[in-house]
CSV table of C-alpha atoms and ligand atoms in Angstrom, one decimal:
chain,number,residue,atom,x,y,z
A,8,MET,CA,52.7,111.9,72.9
A,9,GLY,CA,51.6,108.8,74.7
A,10,GLN,CA,48.4,109.0,76.5
A,11,ILE,CA,46.5,105.8,76.8
A,12,THR,CA,42.9,105.6,77.8
A,13,LEU,CA,40.9,102.4,78.5
A,14,LYS,CA,37.1,102.9,78.4
A,15,GLN,CA,34.9,100.1,79.9
A,16,VAL,CA,37.4,97.5,78.7
A,17,THR,CA,36.6,93.9,79.4
A,18,LYS,CA,38.4,90.7,78.6
A,19,SER,CA,37.0,87.2,78.6
A,20,PHE,CA,38.8,83.9,77.8
A,21,GLY,CA,35.9,81.7,76.7
A,22,ASP,CA,33.3,82.0,79.5
A,23,VAL,CA,35.7,83.4,82.0
A,24,GLN,CA,35.8,87.1,82.4
A,25,VAL,CA,39.3,88.0,83.7
A,26,ILE,CA,38.8,91.8,83.3
A,27,PRO,CA,35.4,93.2,84.4
A,28,PRO,CA,34.6,96.7,82.9
A,29,LEU,CA,37.6,98.8,83.6
A,30,ASP,CA,38.4,102.5,83.1
A,31,LEU,CA,41.9,103.9,83.3
A,32,THR,CA,43.8,106.8,81.9
A,33,ILE,CA,47.6,106.7,81.6
A,34,GLY,CA,49.0,110.2,81.3
A,35,ASP,CA,51.5,111.2,78.6
A,36,GLY,CA,55.0,110.8,80.0
A,37,GLU,CA,53.9,109.1,83.1
A,38,PHE,CA,55.6,106.0,84.7
A,39,THR,CA,52.6,103.9,85.5
A,40,VAL,CA,53.0,100.5,87.3
A,41,PHE,CA,50.4,97.8,87.3
A,42,VAL,CA,50.9,95.8,90.5
A,43,GLY,CA,49.0,92.9,92.0
A,44,PRO,CA,49.3,89.2,92.9
A,45,SER,CA,50.0,86.6,90.3
A,46,GLY,CA,47.0,85.9,88.1
A,47,CYS,CA,45.2,89.2,88.8
A,48,GLY,CA,45.3,90.2,85.1
A,49,LYS,CA,48.3,92.5,84.8
A,50,SER,CA,49.8,90.9,81.7
A,51,THR,CA,46.4,90.5,80.1
A,52,LEU,CA,45.8,94.3,80.6
A,53,LEU,CA,49.2,95.1,79.1
A,54,ARG,CA,48.6,92.8,76.1
A,55,LEU,CA,45.3,94.4,75.5
A,56,ILE,CA,47.0,97.8,75.4
A,57,ALA,CA,49.7,96.4,73.1
A,58,GLY,CA,47.0,94.8,70.8
A,59,LEU,CA,48.5,91.3,71.4
A,60,GLU,CA,45.1,90.3,72.7
A,61,ASP,CA,41.7,91.5,71.4
A,62,ILE,CA,39.5,93.2,73.9
A,63,THR,CA,36.1,91.6,74.4
A,64,THR,CA,34.2,94.9,74.8
A,65,GLY,CA,35.1,98.5,75.3
A,66,HIS,CA,37.5,100.9,73.7
A,67,ILE,CA,41.2,101.8,73.8
A,68,GLU,CA,42.4,105.2,72.8
A,69,ILE,CA,45.9,106.2,72.2
A,70,ASP,CA,46.5,110.0,72.1
A,71,GLY,CA,42.8,110.5,71.8
A,72,LYS,CA,42.3,108.3,68.8
A,73,ASP,CA,40.5,105.0,68.9
A,74,ALA,CA,43.0,102.2,68.7
A,75,THR,CA,40.7,99.4,69.6
A,76,ASP,CA,41.0,97.7,66.2
A,77,LEU,CA,44.5,98.7,65.3
A,78,VAL,CA,47.1,95.9,64.8
A,79,PRO,CA,50.0,96.0,67.3
A,80,ALA,CA,52.5,97.4,64.8
A,81,LYS,CA,50.2,100.4,64.1
A,82,ARG,CA,49.8,101.4,67.8
A,83,GLY,CA,53.3,103.0,68.1
A,84,LEU,CA,53.9,101.1,71.4
A,85,ALA,CA,56.9,98.9,72.2
A,86,MET,CA,56.8,96.0,74.5
A,87,VAL,CA,59.7,94.5,76.6
A,88,PHE,CA,59.1,91.1,78.1
A,89,GLN,CA,60.5,89.1,81.0
A,90,SER,CA,62.3,86.8,78.7
A,91,TYR,CA,64.5,89.0,76.5
A,92,ALA,CA,63.7,87.1,73.3
A,93,LEU,CA,66.9,88.0,71.6
A,94,TYR,CA,68.2,86.3,68.5
A,95,PRO,CA,71.2,84.3,69.8
A,96,HIS,CA,73.0,84.1,66.5
A,97,MET,CA,72.8,87.9,65.9
A,98,SER,CA,75.1,90.5,67.3
A,99,VAL,CA,73.8,93.1,69.7
A,100,ARG,CA,73.8,95.6,66.9
A,101,LYS,CA,71.7,93.4,64.7
A,102,ASN,CA,69.3,92.5,67.5
A,103,ILE,CA,68.7,96.2,68.3
A,104,ALA,CA,68.4,97.0,64.6
A,105,PHE,CA,66.0,94.2,63.9
A,106,PRO,CA,62.7,96.1,64.0
A,107,LEU,CA,64.2,98.8,61.8
A,108,ARG,CA,65.4,96.3,59.2
A,109,MET,CA,62.0,94.8,59.2
A,110,ALA,CA,60.6,98.2,58.5
A,111,LYS,CA,63.1,98.5,55.6
A,112,MET,CA,64.7,101.6,57.0
A,113,ASP,CA,67.7,103.0,55.3
A,114,GLN,CA,71.0,101.5,56.6
A,115,ALA,CA,72.7,104.8,57.5
A,116,GLU,CA,69.7,105.8,59.5
A,117,ILE,CA,69.5,102.4,61.2
A,118,ASP,CA,73.2,102.7,62.3
A,119,LYS,CA,72.5,106.1,63.7
A,120,LYS,CA,69.5,105.0,65.7
A,121,VAL,CA,71.2,101.8,67.0
A,122,GLU,CA,74.3,103.8,68.1
A,123,GLY,CA,72.1,106.4,69.8
A,124,ALA,CA,70.2,103.7,71.7
A,125,ALA,CA,73.5,101.9,72.6
A,126,ALA,CA,74.9,105.1,74.0
A,127,VAL,CA,71.8,105.7,76.2
A,128,LEU,CA,72.0,102.1,77.5
A,129,ASN,CA,75.8,101.9,77.9
A,130,LEU,CA,76.0,99.2,75.3
A,131,THR,CA,78.4,100.9,72.8
A,132,ASP,CA,81.3,98.6,73.7
A,133,TYR,CA,79.1,95.5,73.3
A,134,LEU,CA,77.6,96.1,69.9
A,135,ASP,CA,79.6,93.3,68.2
A,136,ARG,CA,79.0,90.7,70.9
A,137,ARG,CA,76.3,88.0,70.8
A,138,PRO,CA,73.7,87.8,73.5
A,139,GLY,CA,75.4,84.7,74.9
A,140,GLN,CA,78.5,86.8,75.7
A,141,LEU,CA,76.5,89.2,77.9
A,142,SER,CA,75.2,89.3,81.5
A,143,GLY,CA,71.5,89.1,82.2
A,144,GLY,CA,71.3,92.8,82.8
A,145,GLN,CA,73.0,93.6,79.6
A,146,ARG,CA,70.7,91.3,77.7
A,147,GLN,CA,67.7,93.1,79.1
A,148,ARG,CA,69.3,96.4,78.1
A,149,VAL,CA,69.6,95.0,74.5
A,150,ALA,CA,65.9,94.2,74.6
A,151,ILE,CA,65.1,97.7,75.8
A,152,GLY,CA,67.4,99.1,73.0
A,153,ARG,CA,65.3,97.2,70.5
A,154,ALA,CA,62.3,99.0,71.9
A,155,ILE,CA,64.0,102.4,72.0
A,156,VAL,CA,65.0,102.5,68.3
A,157,ARG,CA,61.3,102.2,67.4
A,158,GLU,CA,60.8,105.6,69.1
A,159,PRO,CA,57.4,104.4,70.5
A,160,SER,CA,54.9,106.8,72.1
A,161,ALA,CA,54.9,104.4,75.1
A,162,PHE,CA,57.0,101.5,76.4
A,163,LEU,CA,55.2,98.5,77.9
A,164,PHE,CA,57.2,96.4,80.2
A,165,ASP,CA,56.0,93.0,81.5
A,166,GLU,CA,58.0,92.0,84.6
A,167,PRO,CA,61.3,92.8,82.8
A,168,LEU,CA,63.5,92.2,85.8
A,169,SER,CA,62.0,88.9,87.1
A,170,ASN,CA,64.8,86.8,85.5
A,171,LEU,CA,67.6,88.8,87.1
A,172,ASP,CA,69.1,88.1,90.5
A,173,ALA,CA,68.3,90.5,93.4
A,174,ALA,CA,71.4,92.7,93.1
A,175,LEU,CA,71.0,93.2,89.4
A,176,ARG,CA,67.4,93.9,89.8
A,177,VAL,CA,68.1,96.9,92.0
A,178,GLY,CA,70.6,98.3,89.5
A,179,MET,CA,68.3,97.8,86.5
A,180,ARG,CA,65.4,99.4,88.4
A,181,LEU,CA,67.5,102.5,88.7
A,182,GLU,CA,68.5,102.3,85.0
A,183,ILE,CA,64.9,102.1,83.8
A,184,SER,CA,63.9,105.0,86.1
A,185,GLU,CA,66.8,107.1,84.7
A,186,LEU,CA,65.9,106.1,81.1
A,187,HIS,CA,62.4,107.3,81.8
A,188,LYS,CA,63.7,110.6,83.0
A,189,ARG,CA,65.9,111.0,79.9
A,190,LEU,CA,63.3,109.9,77.3
A,191,ALA,CA,60.3,111.4,79.1
A,192,THR,CA,58.2,108.8,77.3
A,193,THR,CA,55.1,107.1,78.8
A,194,MET,CA,56.1,103.8,80.4
A,195,VAL,CA,53.6,101.2,81.6
A,196,TYR,CA,55.4,98.6,83.8
A,197,VAL,CA,53.9,95.4,85.2
A,198,THR,CA,55.2,93.7,88.3
A,199,HIS,CA,54.0,91.6,91.2
A,200,ASP,CA,56.7,93.2,93.4
A,201,GLN,CA,55.3,96.1,95.4
A,202,VAL,CA,58.9,97.3,96.2
A,203,GLU,CA,59.5,97.8,92.5
A,204,ALA,CA,56.2,99.6,92.2
A,205,MET,CA,56.9,101.9,95.1
A,206,THR,CA,60.4,102.8,94.0
A,207,MET,CA,59.7,103.3,90.3
A,208,ALA,CA,56.2,104.6,89.8
A,209,ASP,CA,54.7,108.0,89.3
A,210,LYS,CA,51.4,106.3,89.5
A,211,ILE,CA,50.5,102.8,90.8
A,212,VAL,CA,47.5,100.8,89.7
A,213,VAL,CA,46.7,98.1,92.2
A,214,LEU,CA,44.8,95.2,90.7
A,215,GLN,CA,43.0,92.3,92.2
A,216,ALA,CA,41.1,89.7,90.2
A,217,GLY,CA,41.0,92.1,87.2
A,218,VAL,CA,39.6,94.9,89.2
A,219,ILE,CA,41.4,98.2,90.0
A,220,GLU,CA,41.5,98.5,93.7
A,221,GLN,CA,43.2,101.9,93.8
A,222,VAL,CA,45.2,104.3,91.6
A,223,GLY,CA,47.6,106.8,93.1
A,224,SER,CA,51.1,107.9,93.8
A,225,PRO,CA,53.2,105.5,95.9
A,226,LEU,CA,52.9,107.9,98.9
A,227,GLU,CA,49.1,108.1,98.5
A,228,LEU,CA,48.8,104.4,98.5
A,229,TYR,CA,51.0,104.1,101.5
A,230,ARG,CA,49.3,106.8,103.5
A,231,THR,CA,45.7,106.4,102.5
A,232,PRO,CA,45.1,102.9,101.2
A,233,ARG,CA,41.4,102.7,100.1
A,234,ASN,CA,40.8,99.2,101.6
A,235,VAL,CA,42.4,96.3,103.5
A,236,PHE,CA,43.7,94.7,100.3
A,237,VAL,CA,45.7,97.7,99.2
A,238,ALA,CA,46.8,98.4,102.8
A,239,GLY,CA,48.1,94.8,103.1
A,240,PHE,CA,49.7,94.7,99.6
A,241,ILE,CA,51.6,98.0,99.7
A,242,GLY,CA,54.3,98.4,102.3
A,243,SER,CA,56.9,95.9,103.6
A,244,PRO,CA,56.6,94.3,106.0
A,245,SER,CA,52.9,94.2,105.6
A,246,MET,CA,50.5,96.3,107.7
A,247,ASN,CA,49.1,94.5,110.9
A,248,PHE,CA,45.4,94.1,111.0
A,249,VAL,CA,43.4,93.4,114.2
A,250,ASN,CA,39.6,92.9,114.0
A,251,GLY,CA,37.7,94.3,116.9
A,252,THR,CA,34.9,96.4,118.3
A,253,ILE,CA,35.0,100.1,119.2
A,254,THR,CA,34.5,100.1,123.0
A,255,VAL,CA,34.7,103.0,125.5
A,256,LYS,CA,37.2,102.4,128.2
A,257,ASP,CA,37.8,105.0,130.9
A,258,GLY,CA,35.9,107.5,128.8
A,259,LYS,CA,38.1,106.9,125.7
A,260,LYS,CA,37.3,105.0,122.6
A,261,THR,CA,39.5,101.9,122.4
A,262,LEU,CA,39.6,99.0,120.0
A,263,VAL,CA,39.0,95.7,121.7
A,264,SER,CA,39.6,92.5,119.8
A,265,LYS,CA,37.8,89.2,120.4
A,266,SER,CA,40.7,87.9,122.4
A,267,GLY,CA,40.7,91.0,124.5
A,268,LEU,CA,43.7,93.0,123.1
A,269,GLU,CA,43.1,96.7,123.7
A,270,LEU,CA,44.6,99.2,121.2
A,271,PRO,CA,44.5,103.0,121.2
A,272,MET,CA,42.1,104.6,118.7
A,273,PRO,CA,42.5,107.8,116.7
A,274,GLU,CA,40.0,110.6,117.0
A,275,THR,CA,36.8,109.3,115.4
A,276,ASP,CA,33.1,109.8,115.0
A,277,LEU,CA,32.6,106.1,114.7
A,278,ALA,CA,30.1,104.9,117.2
A,279,GLU,CA,30.7,102.6,120.1
A,280,GLY,CA,29.9,99.0,119.1
A,281,ARG,CA,31.1,99.4,115.5
A,282,GLU,CA,33.2,96.5,114.2
A,283,VAL,CA,36.3,97.6,112.5
A,284,THR,CA,39.6,96.3,111.1
A,285,TYR,CA,42.4,98.2,112.8
A,286,GLY,CA,45.5,98.6,110.8
A,287,ILE,CA,49.0,99.7,111.9
A,288,ARG,CA,52.2,99.4,110.0
A,289,PRO,CA,55.1,97.6,111.7
A,290,GLU,CA,57.5,100.5,111.2
A,291,HIS,CA,55.0,102.8,113.1
A,292,ILE,CA,55.3,100.7,116.3
A,293,THR,CA,57.9,101.4,118.9
A,294,VAL,CA,58.8,99.7,122.1
A,295,GLY,CA,58.3,101.6,125.4
A,296,ASP,CA,57.0,101.4,129.0
A,297,ASN,CA,53.6,103.0,128.2
A,298,GLY,CA,52.8,100.5,125.4
A,299,VAL,CA,50.3,97.7,124.9
A,300,PRO,CA,51.5,94.5,126.5
A,301,LEU,CA,52.0,91.4,124.3
A,302,ASN,CA,54.0,88.3,124.4
A,303,VAL,CA,57.1,87.9,122.2
A,304,VAL,CA,56.9,85.1,119.6
A,305,VAL,CA,59.9,85.6,117.4
A,306,VAL,CA,62.6,88.3,117.2
A,307,GLU,CA,64.4,88.8,113.9
A,308,PRO,CA,67.4,91.1,114.0
A,309,THR,CA,68.0,92.4,110.4
A,310,GLY,CA,71.2,94.4,111.1
A,311,SER,CA,70.2,97.9,111.9
A,312,GLU,CA,66.6,97.0,112.7
A,313,THR,CA,64.7,94.4,114.7
A,314,GLN,CA,61.4,92.8,113.7
A,315,ILE,CA,59.5,91.6,116.7
A,316,PHE,CA,56.5,89.3,116.3
A,317,ALA,CA,54.3,89.3,119.4
A,318,LYS,CA,50.9,88.1,120.2
A,319,SER,CA,48.0,88.5,122.6
A,320,GLY,CA,45.5,85.7,122.5
A,321,GLU,CA,44.8,85.1,118.8
A,322,ASP,CA,46.1,88.5,117.7
A,323,LEU,CA,49.5,88.6,116.1
A,324,VAL,CA,51.2,92.0,115.7
A,325,ASP,CA,54.7,92.7,114.5
A,326,ALA,CA,56.9,95.7,114.9
A,327,LEU,CA,59.9,96.9,113.0
A,328,VAL,CA,62.0,99.0,115.4
A,329,LYS,CA,65.2,100.9,114.7
A,330,ASP,CA,67.3,99.6,117.5
A,331,ARG,CA,68.7,96.2,118.1
A,332,ILE,CA,66.4,94.8,120.7
A,333,MET,CA,67.0,91.6,122.7
A,334,ALA,CA,63.8,89.9,123.7
A,335,THR,CA,63.2,86.3,124.6
A,336,PRO,CA,60.3,84.5,123.1
A,337,GLY,CA,57.6,84.2,125.8
A,338,SER,CA,58.6,87.4,127.5
A,339,GLU,CA,56.5,90.5,127.6
A,340,VAL,CA,57.0,93.4,125.2
A,341,LYS,CA,55.1,96.7,125.2
A,342,PHE,CA,54.2,98.1,121.8
A,343,VAL,CA,53.7,101.9,121.6
A,344,ILE,CA,51.2,103.0,118.9
A,345,ASN,CA,50.6,106.6,118.0
A,346,PRO,CA,46.9,106.8,117.2
A,347,ASP,CA,47.7,109.1,114.3
A,348,ASP,CA,49.3,106.2,112.5
A,349,VAL,CA,46.3,104.0,112.8
A,350,HIS,CA,44.2,103.1,109.7
A,351,LEU,CA,40.6,102.1,110.2
A,352,PHE,CA,38.6,99.9,107.8
A,353,ASP,CA,35.0,98.6,107.9
A,354,GLY,CA,35.0,95.3,109.6
A,355,LYS,CA,32.8,93.7,106.9
A,356,THR,CA,33.7,95.4,103.6
A,357,GLY,CA,37.3,96.2,104.3
A,358,ASP,CA,36.8,99.8,103.0
A,359,ARG,CA,38.7,102.6,104.5
A,360,LEU,CA,36.9,104.6,107.2
A,361,SER,CA,39.4,107.1,108.5
A,362,SER,CA,40.5,109.9,106.3
B,408,ADP,P1,49.2,88.3,85.8
B,408,ADP,O1,50.0,88.8,84.7
B,408,ADP,O2,48.6,89.3,86.7
B,408,ADP,O3,49.9,87.2,86.6
B,408,ADP,P2,47.5,87.2,83.7
B,408,ADP,O4,47.1,88.5,83.0
B,408,ADP,O5,48.6,86.4,83.0
B,408,ADP,O6,47.9,87.6,85.2
B,408,ADP,O7,46.2,86.3,83.9
B,408,ADP,C1,45.0,86.7,84.4
B,408,ADP,C2,44.0,85.6,84.3
B,408,ADP,O8,43.7,85.3,83.0
B,408,ADP,C3,44.5,84.3,85.0
B,408,ADP,O9,43.5,83.7,85.6
B,408,ADP,C4,44.9,83.5,83.7
B,408,ADP,O10,44.8,82.1,84.0
B,408,ADP,C5,43.9,83.9,82.7
B,408,ADP,N1,44.5,83.9,81.3
B,408,ADP,C6,45.5,84.6,80.9
B,408,ADP,N2,45.8,84.3,79.6
B,408,ADP,C7,44.9,83.4,79.2
B,408,ADP,C8,44.5,82.6,78.0
B,408,ADP,N3,45.2,82.9,76.9
B,408,ADP,N4,43.5,81.8,78.0
B,408,ADP,C9,42.8,81.6,79.1
B,408,ADP,N5,43.0,82.2,80.3
B,408,ADP,C10,44.0,83.1,80.4
B,409,MG,MG1,52.0,88.3,84.1
């Protein structure tokens, strides 16, 4: 079991409310990722769930039971932090065993659990080493081992991979995903890295300033972002946005920006004159003769792909194309946009308009 429900939860530090009333259900066995820019309240929310911070108002339920006033140790959750917080003078075995020794568990049972966790995490050969004799990734695995032996109903991870270098991060991402498959235990994972969120999550919760902007699967957020914030945050490189007015040109609805850039519109009931924010992902733009003319600003070959930044007046649009394309800054490039790939948002509120 490991269903976590937040009901009208708020958190204030002094006079400052960092979490306005928030409702969220994290399903049993789900891998849920909280993602958002630094300072948006991800850690605070996780600490509220863990019981490391008191909520200001509202309720937290774990498996249908009110856990609002339970101390952390009674919630059956285990937290893994960015800094591994291992005891440097203790062996890996003792570090993993620590919570069980604190709980005065029988030694034979402790050994069994520690060895079980070590096997799952490929740490069996390292049990007698000290943390200082391990790599960063192995140390993080020890910290995860210490969480596993507690057999929590949910794991809470706060940016656990931020201290690792890029190559190790990719490997550990896979390991944590596999661990989730094997244990089938609820995991709540905090990160500011949307790539981590997209690759690991069953369900992503996008936060901004303590407010949930959208909850959905990675694909849902990619395909139907609910507003400009989510659209710009999810996906890499970021979605292009052009503000403009729906105008009829040659009998066809077209987006015309302030500086005169004309972009093809999808089928829409939106009226002529309506101001919208037009969104198109760089990977959905190709280069071709029948495209929209812009001027090349920068070309960045990235091996198999080329990212082309181009502009027209004040509008900057970038495309990520499959081929290696040579284009000189200042020259003309034609961007082909399939109207089906276009996202439309209200010009004022930023809320999604197209389905
Ligand atoms: P994130 O993890 O998304 O980067 P945090 O949850 O750490 O964000 O912080 C959210 C907001 O709450 C920030 O504005 C931060 O300054 C504030 N905050 C966090 N902890 C405290 C605290 N103990 N006292 C006062 N303000 C805090
Ligand atoms: Mg944080």
